[in-house]
mmCIF file of C-alpha atoms in Angstrom:
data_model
loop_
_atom_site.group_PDB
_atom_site.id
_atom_site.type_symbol
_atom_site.label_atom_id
_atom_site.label_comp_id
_atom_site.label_asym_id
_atom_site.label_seq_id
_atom_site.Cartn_x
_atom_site.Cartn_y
_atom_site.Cartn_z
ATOM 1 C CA UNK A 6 0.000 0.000 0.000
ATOM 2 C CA UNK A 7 1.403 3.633 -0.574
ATOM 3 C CA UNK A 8 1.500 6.079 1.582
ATOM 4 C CA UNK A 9 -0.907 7.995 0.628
ATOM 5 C CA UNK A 10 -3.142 5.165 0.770
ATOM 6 C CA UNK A 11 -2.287 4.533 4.135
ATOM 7 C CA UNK A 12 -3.068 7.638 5.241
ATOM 8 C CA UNK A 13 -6.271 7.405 3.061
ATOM 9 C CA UNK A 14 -7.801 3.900 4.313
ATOM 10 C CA UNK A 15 -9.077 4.760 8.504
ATOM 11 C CA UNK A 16 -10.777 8.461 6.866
ATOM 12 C CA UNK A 17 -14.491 8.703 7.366
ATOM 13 C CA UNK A 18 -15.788 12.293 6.554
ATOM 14 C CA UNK A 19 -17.574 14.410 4.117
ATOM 15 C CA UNK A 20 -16.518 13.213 0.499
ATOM 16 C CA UNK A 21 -15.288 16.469 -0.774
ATOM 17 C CA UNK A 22 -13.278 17.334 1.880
ATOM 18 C CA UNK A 23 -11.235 14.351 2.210
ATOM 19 C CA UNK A 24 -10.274 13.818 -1.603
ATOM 20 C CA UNK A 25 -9.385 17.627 -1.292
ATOM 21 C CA UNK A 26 -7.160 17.257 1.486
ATOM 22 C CA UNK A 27 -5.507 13.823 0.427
ATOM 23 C CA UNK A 28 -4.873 15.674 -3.058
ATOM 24 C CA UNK A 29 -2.964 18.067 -1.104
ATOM 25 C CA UNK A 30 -0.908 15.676 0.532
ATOM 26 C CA UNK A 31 -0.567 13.868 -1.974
ATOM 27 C CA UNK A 32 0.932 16.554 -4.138
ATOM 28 C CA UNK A 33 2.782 17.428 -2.033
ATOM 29 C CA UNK A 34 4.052 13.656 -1.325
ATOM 30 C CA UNK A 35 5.270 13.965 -4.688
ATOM 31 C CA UNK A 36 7.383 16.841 -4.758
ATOM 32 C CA UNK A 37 9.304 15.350 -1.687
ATOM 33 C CA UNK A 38 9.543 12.552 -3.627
ATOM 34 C CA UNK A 39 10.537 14.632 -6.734
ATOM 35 C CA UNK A 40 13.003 16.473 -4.883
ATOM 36 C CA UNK A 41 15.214 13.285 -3.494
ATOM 37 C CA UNK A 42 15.292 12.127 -6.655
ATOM 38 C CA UNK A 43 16.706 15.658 -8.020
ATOM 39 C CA UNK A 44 19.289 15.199 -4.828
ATOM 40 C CA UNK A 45 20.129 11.840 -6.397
ATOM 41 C CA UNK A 46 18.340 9.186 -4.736
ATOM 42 C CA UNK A 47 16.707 6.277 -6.811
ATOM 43 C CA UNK A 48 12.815 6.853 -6.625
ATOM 44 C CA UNK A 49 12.760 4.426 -4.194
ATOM 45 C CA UNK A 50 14.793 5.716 -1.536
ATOM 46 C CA UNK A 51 12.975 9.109 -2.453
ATOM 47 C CA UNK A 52 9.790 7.199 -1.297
ATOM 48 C CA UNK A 53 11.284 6.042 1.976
ATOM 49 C CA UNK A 54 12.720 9.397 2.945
ATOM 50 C CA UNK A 55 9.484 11.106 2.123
ATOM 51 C CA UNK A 56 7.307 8.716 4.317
ATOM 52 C CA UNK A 57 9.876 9.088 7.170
ATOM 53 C CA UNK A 58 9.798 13.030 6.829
ATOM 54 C CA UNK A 59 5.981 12.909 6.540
ATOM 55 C CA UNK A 60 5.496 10.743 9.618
ATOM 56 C CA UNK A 61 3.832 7.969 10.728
ATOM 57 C CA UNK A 62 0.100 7.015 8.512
ATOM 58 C CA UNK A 63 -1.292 6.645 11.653
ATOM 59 C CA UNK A 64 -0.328 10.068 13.106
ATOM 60 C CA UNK A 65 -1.377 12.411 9.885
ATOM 61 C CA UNK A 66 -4.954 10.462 9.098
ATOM 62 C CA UNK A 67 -5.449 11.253 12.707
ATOM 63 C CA UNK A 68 -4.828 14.905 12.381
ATOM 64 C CA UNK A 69 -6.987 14.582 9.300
ATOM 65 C CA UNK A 70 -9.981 13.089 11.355
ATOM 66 C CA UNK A 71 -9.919 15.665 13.395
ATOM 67 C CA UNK A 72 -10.840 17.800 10.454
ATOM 68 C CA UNK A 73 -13.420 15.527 8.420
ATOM 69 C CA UNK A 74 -14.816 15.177 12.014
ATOM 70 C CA UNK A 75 -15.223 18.501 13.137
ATOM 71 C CA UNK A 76 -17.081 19.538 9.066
ATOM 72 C CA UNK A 77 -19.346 16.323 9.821
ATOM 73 C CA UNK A 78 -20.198 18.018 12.857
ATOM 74 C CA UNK A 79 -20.966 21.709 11.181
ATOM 75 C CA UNK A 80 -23.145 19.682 8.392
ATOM 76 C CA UNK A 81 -25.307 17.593 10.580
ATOM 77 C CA UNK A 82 -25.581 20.414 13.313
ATOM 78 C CA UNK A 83 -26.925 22.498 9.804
ATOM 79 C CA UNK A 84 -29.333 20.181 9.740
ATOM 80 C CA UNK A 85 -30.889 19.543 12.892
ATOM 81 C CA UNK A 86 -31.110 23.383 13.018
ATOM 82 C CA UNK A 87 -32.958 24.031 9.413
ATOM 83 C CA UNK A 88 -34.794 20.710 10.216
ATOM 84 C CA UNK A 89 -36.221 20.342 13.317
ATOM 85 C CA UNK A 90 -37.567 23.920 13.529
ATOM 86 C CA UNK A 91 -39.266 23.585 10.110
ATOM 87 C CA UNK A 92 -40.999 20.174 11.056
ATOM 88 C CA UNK A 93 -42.643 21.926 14.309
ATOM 89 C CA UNK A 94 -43.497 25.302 12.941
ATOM 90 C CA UNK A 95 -45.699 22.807 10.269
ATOM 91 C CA UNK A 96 -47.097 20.602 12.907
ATOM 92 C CA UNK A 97 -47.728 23.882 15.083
ATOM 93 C CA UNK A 98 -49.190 25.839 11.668
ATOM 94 C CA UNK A 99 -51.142 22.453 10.490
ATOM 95 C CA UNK A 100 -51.689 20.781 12.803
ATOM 96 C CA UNK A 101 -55.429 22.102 13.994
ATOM 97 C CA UNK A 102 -56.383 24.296 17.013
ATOM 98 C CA UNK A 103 -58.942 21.917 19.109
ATOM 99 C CA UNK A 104 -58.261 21.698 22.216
ATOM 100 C CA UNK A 105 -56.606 17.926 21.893
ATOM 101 C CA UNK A 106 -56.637 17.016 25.387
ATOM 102 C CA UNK A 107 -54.062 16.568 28.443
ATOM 103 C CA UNK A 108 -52.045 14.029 27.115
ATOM 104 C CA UNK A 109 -51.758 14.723 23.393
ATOM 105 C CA UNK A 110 -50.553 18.263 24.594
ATOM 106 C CA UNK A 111 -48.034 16.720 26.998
ATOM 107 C CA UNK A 112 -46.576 14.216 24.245
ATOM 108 C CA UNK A 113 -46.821 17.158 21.913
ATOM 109 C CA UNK A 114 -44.276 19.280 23.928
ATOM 110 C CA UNK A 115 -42.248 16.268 24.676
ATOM 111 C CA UNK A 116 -41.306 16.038 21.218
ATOM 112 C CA UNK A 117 -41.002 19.938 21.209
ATOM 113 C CA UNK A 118 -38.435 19.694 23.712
ATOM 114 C CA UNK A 119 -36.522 17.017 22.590
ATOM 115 C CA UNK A 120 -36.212 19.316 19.340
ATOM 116 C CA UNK A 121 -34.966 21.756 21.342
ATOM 117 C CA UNK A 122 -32.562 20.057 22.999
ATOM 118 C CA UNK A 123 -31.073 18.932 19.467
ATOM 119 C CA UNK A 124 -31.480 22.598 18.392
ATOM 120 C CA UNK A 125 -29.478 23.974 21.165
ATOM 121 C CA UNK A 126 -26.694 21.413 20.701
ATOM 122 C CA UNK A 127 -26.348 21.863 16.815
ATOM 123 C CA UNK A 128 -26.319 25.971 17.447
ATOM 124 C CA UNK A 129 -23.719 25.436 20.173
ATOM 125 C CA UNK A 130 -21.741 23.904 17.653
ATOM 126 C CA UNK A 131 -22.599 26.161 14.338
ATOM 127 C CA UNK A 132 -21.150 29.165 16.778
ATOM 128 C CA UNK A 133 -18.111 27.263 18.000
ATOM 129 C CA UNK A 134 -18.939 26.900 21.796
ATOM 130 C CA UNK A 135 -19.198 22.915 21.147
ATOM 131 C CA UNK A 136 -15.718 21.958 19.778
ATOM 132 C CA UNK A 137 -15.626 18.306 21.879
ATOM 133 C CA UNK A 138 -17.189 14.929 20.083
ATOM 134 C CA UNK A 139 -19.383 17.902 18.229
ATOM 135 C CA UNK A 140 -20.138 15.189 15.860
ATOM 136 C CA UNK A 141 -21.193 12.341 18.246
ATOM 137 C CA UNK A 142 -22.919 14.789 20.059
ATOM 138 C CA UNK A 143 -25.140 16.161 16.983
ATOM 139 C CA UNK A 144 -25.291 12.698 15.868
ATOM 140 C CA UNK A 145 -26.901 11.060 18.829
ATOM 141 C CA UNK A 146 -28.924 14.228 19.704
ATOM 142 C CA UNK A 147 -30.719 14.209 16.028
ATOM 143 C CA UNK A 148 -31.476 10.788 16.700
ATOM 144 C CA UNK A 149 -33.211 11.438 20.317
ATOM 145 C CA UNK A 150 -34.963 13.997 19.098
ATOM 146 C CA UNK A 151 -36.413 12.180 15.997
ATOM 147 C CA UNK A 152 -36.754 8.743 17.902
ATOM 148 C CA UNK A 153 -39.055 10.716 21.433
ATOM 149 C CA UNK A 154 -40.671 12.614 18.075
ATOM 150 C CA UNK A 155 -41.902 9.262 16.210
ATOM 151 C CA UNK A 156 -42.718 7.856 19.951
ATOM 152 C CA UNK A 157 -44.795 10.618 20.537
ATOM 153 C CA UNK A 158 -46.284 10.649 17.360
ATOM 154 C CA UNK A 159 -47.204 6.791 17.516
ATOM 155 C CA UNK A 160 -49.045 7.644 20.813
ATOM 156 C CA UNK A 161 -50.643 10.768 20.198
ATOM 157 C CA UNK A 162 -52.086 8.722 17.198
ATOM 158 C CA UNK A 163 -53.574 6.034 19.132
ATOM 159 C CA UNK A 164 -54.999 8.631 21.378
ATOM 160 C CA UNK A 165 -56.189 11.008 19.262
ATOM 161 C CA UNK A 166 -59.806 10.885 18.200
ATOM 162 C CA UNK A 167 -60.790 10.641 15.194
ATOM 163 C CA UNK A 168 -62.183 14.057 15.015
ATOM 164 C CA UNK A 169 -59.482 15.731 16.126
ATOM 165 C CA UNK A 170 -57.565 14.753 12.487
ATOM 166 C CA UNK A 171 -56.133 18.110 10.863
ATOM 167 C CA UNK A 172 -57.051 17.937 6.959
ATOM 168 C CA UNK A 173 -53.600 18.788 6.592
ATOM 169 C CA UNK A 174 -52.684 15.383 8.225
ATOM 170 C CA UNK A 175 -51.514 13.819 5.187
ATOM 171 C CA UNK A 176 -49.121 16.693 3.964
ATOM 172 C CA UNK A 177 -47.867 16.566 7.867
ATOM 173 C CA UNK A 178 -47.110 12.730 7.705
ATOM 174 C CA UNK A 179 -45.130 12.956 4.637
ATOM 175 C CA UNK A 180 -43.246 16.061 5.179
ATOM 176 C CA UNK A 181 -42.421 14.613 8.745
ATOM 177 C CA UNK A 182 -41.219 11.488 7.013
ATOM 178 C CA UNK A 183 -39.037 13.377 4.725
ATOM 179 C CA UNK A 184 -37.657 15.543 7.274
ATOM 180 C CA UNK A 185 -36.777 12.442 9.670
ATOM 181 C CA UNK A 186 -34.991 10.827 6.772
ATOM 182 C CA UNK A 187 -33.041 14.009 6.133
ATOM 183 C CA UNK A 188 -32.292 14.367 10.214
ATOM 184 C CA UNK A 189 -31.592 10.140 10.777
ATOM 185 C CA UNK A 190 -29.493 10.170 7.554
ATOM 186 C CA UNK A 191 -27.329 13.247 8.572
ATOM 187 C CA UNK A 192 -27.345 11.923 12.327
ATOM 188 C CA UNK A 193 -25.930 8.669 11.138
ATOM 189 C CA UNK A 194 -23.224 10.120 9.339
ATOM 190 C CA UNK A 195 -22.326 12.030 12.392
ATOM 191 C CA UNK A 196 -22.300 9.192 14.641
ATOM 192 C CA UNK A 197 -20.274 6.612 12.090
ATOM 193 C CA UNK A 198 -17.173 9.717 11.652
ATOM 194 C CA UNK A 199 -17.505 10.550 15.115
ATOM 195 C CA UNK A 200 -17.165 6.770 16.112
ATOM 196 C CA UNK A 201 -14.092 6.265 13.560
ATOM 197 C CA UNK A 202 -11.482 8.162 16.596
ATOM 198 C CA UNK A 203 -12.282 5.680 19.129
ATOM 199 C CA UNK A 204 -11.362 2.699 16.375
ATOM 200 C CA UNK A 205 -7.746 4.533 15.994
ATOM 201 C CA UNK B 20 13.517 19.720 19.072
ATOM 202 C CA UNK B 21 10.648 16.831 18.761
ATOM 203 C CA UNK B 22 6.855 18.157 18.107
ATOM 204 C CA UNK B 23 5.968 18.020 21.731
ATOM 205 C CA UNK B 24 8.785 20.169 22.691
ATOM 206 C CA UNK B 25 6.727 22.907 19.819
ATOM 207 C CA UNK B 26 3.227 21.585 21.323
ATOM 208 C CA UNK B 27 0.668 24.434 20.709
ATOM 209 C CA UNK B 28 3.428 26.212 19.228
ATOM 210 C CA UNK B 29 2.962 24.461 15.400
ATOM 211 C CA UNK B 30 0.370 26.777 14.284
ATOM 212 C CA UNK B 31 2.358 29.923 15.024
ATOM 213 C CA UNK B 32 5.387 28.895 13.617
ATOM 214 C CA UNK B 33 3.381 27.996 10.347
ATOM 215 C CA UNK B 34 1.452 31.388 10.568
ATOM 216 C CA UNK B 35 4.708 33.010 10.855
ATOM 217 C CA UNK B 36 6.309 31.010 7.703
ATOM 218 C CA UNK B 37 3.628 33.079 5.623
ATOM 219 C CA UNK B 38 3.939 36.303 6.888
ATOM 220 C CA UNK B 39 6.098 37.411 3.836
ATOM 221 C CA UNK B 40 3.942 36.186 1.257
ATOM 222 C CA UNK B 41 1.938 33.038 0.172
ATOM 223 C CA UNK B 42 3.173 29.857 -0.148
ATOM 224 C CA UNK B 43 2.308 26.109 -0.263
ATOM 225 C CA UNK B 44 2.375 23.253 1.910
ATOM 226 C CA UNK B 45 5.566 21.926 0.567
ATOM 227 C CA UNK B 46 6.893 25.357 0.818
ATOM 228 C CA UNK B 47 5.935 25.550 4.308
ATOM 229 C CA UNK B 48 7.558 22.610 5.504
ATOM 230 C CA UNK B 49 10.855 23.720 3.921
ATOM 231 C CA UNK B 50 10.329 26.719 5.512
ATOM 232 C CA UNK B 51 9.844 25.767 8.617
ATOM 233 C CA UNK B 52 12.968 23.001 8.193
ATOM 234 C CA UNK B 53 14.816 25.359 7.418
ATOM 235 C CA UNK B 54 14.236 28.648 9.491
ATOM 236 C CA UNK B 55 14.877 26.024 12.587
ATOM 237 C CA UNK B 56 18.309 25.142 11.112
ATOM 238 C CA UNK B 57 16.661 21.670 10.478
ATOM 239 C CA UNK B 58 16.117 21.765 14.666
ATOM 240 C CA UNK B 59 12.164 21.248 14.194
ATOM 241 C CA UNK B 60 11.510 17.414 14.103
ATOM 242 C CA UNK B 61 8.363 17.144 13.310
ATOM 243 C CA UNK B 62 5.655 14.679 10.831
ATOM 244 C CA UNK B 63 5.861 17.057 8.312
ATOM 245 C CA UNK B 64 2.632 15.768 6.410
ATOM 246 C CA UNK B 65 0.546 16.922 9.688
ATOM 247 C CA UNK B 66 1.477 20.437 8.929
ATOM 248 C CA UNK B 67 -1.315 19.577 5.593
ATOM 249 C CA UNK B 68 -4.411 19.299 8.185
ATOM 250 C CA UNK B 69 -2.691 22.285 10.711
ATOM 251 C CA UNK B 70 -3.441 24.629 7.498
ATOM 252 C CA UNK B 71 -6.839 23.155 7.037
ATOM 253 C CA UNK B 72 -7.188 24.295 10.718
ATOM 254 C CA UNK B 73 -6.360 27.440 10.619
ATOM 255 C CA UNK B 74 -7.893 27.988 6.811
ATOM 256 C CA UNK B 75 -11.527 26.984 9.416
ATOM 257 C CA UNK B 76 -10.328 29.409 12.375
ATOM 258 C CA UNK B 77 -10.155 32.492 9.527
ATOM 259 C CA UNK B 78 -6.042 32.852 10.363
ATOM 260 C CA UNK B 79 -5.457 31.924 6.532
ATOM 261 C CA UNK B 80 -6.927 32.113 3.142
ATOM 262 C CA UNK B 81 -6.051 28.393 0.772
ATOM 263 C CA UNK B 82 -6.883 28.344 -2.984
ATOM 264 C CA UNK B 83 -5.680 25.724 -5.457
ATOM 265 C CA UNK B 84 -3.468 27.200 -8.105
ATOM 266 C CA UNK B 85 -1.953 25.593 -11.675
ATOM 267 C CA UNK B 86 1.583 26.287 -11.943
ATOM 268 C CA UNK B 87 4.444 24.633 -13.951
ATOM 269 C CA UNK B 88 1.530 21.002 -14.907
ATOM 270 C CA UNK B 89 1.713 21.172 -10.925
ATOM 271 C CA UNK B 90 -1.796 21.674 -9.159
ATOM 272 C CA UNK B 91 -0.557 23.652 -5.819
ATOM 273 C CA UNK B 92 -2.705 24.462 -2.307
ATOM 274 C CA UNK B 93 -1.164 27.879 -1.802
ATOM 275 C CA UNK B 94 -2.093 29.613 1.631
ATOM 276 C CA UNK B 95 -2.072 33.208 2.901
ATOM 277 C CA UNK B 96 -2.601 35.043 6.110
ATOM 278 C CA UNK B 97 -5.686 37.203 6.703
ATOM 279 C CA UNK B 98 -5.825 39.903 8.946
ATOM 280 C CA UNK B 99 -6.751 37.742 11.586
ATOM 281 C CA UNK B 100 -4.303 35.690 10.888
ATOM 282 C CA UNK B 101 -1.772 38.359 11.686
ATOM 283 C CA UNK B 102 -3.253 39.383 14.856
ATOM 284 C CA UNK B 103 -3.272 35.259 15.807
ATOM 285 C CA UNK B 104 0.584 35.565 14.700
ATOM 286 C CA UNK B 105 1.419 38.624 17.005
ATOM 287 C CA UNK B 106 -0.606 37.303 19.690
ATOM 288 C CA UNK B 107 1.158 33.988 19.535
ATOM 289 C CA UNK B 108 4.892 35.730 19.532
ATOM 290 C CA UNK B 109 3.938 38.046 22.123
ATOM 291 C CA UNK B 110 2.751 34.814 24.368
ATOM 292 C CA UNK B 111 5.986 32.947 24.004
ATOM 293 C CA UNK B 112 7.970 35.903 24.852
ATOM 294 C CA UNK B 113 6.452 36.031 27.761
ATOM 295 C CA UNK B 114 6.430 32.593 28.637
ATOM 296 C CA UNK B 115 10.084 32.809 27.712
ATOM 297 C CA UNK B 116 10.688 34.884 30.071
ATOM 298 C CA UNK B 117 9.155 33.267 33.100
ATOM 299 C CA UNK B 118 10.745 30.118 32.380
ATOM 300 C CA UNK B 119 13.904 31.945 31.873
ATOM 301 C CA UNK B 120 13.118 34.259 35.147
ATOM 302 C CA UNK B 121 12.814 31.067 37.050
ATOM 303 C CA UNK B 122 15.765 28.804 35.742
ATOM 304 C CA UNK B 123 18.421 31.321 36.006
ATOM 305 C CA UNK B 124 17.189 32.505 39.547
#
C-alpha cells in the first residue's frame, strides 16, 4: 500500500473534503519525492525518505480526522437546526387548534423539547462553543430527538380521536417522514465519523 | 527539538512562515525546516491538516493554483491571521521569560 493510501484507508468524513485534502498531501508527497530524486536518490529511496519526513500514517490520518470530524459536525448540526424547527413550525401551523386534550398536549411538547434540545446542541456547535465529540454529540442528539418525536407521534395517534384529524394530516405525515430521513441520515453520518477516533 | 517540545506552538510557527507572502504546503515545511536550522523534528505531512485548521479558524486564506503542470494548495494570512501571529509571539515571549526568570534565579 502507498503512503498515501495509508493515510487514506481509517478516513471517514464528508466526500469532498477528504479527496481535497488527500490531493494536497498527496501533491505534495510527490514533490518530496521529486526532490530526493533531483538530490540523487533512486525513486525508491525518495519514497522512503518522504514517508519518514511525513510521519507515521497513523499520526497524519489522525490529524486529518480531526478535520473531516469537526465539518461532519458543522453539516449535521446544519441540519438539525434548518430541520427540526421547520418540522414543528408545520405541525404547530397544520396541525389544527382543538383543544386535543391533556395528554396529546403533553406528548406534543415532549417532542417539542426534545427538538430543542437537538437545536441547542447543533447551534452550540454552528457558533463554536461545542468543539468536543461535536459530531457524536449532533449525531446522537438528532437521533433522540427524531426517535421521542416518532414515539410521541405513535401515541398521540392512538390517542387522538378521530375528530381531532387536521385535513392537513396527510401533507404533515409525509413532510415529517421526509424531514426524519433528512435528520436520521445526517445523524448517522455524524455518529459513524464521530465513532471512527475511538477505532484509531 | 521533537513536536511536543513545539506543542501548541505548530500553528504559530506555520502562521509566521507566511507572513512574507503566500506559499504552499511543501513550501511551508521547507520553511519551517529550514528557518529552525533543520532543529524542528516534526511529521511534516501533519502540517497539511494544521493549514486546514487554521484555513476553518479564519487565520489563513487556501486556494488551489496551476503552476508549472503542478496543481498547488497555496495559503495566505488574513488579517486575523496576523493578529493570531502577534498574539502567539507576544505569548511565548512572555512565557520565555518566566521560564527563563525562574531557571536562572
Amino acid at each position: 500500500m502507498s503512503y498515501l493510501e495509508e493515510v487514506a484507508a481509517p478516513l471517514r468524513g464528508p466526500r469532498r473534503l477528504r479527496e481535497d485534502m488527500l490531493a494536497e498531501l498527496g501533491d505534495g508527497f510527490e514533490e518530496a519525492v521529486a526532490d530526493g530524486v533531483e538530490h540523487g536518490l533512486s525513486r525508491e529511496q525518495a519514497v522512503e525518505r518522504a514517508s519518514a519526513d511525513f510521519g507515521s500514517p497513523d499520526i497524519v490520518a489522525a490529524a486529518m480526522q480531526r478535520e473531516l470530524e469537526t465539518a461532519q459536525a458543522r453539516r449535521t448540526a446544519w441540519t438539525l437546526v434548518v430541520a427540526l424547527p421547520a418540522m414543528t413550525i408545520l405541525w404547530d401551523l397544520l396541525g389544527g387548534d382543538g383543544d386535543p386534550g391533556l395528554a396529546v398536549t403533553v406528548l406534543a411538547r415532549l417532542t417539542d423539547a426534545a427538538s430543542a434540545a437537538a437545536f441547542t446542541a447543533a447551534a452550540l456547535v454552528l457558533t463554536g462553543r461545542l468543539e468536543r465529540r461535536a459530531a457524536s454529540a449532533c449525531g446522537a442528539l438528532g437521533f433522540c430527538a427524531i426517535g421521542v418525536a416518532l414515539g410521541c407521534s405513535a401515541a398521540i395517534a392512538a390517542l387522538a380521536e378521530p375528530s381531532d384529524t387536521p385535513s392537513a394530516l396527510p401533507f404533515l405525515v409525509l413532510a415529517s417522514a421526509a424531514g426524519t430521513v433528512w435528520v436520521s441520515a445526517s445523524a448517522l453520518r455524524a455518529l459513524l465519523v464521530g465513532a471512527v477516533r475511538r477505532r484509531t | 527539538m521533537d513536536a511536543d517540545g513545539i506543542h501548541g506552538q505548530l500553528d504559530t510557527l506555520i502562521l509566521a512562515t507566511l507572513r512574507r507572502g503566500e506559499a504552499h504546503g511543501y513550501a511551508i515545511i521547507g520553511a519551517l525546516r529550514e528557518r529552525s536550522g533543520e532543529q524542528l523534528d516534526l511529521p511534516s505531512g501533519t502540517v497539511y491538516p494544521a493549514l486546514r485548521r487554521l484555513e476553518r479558524a479564519g487565520h489563513v486564506a487556501g486556494k488551489w493554483t496551476q503552476a508549472g503542470g503542478r496543481r498547488r494548495r497555496v495559503y495566505e494570512l488574513t488579517e486575523q491571521g496576523r493578529s493570531a501571529l502577534e498574539k502567539g509571539r507576544e505569548d511565548w515571549l512572555a512565557l520565555r521569560r518566566v521560564m527563563t526568570a525562574v531557571l536562572d534565579a
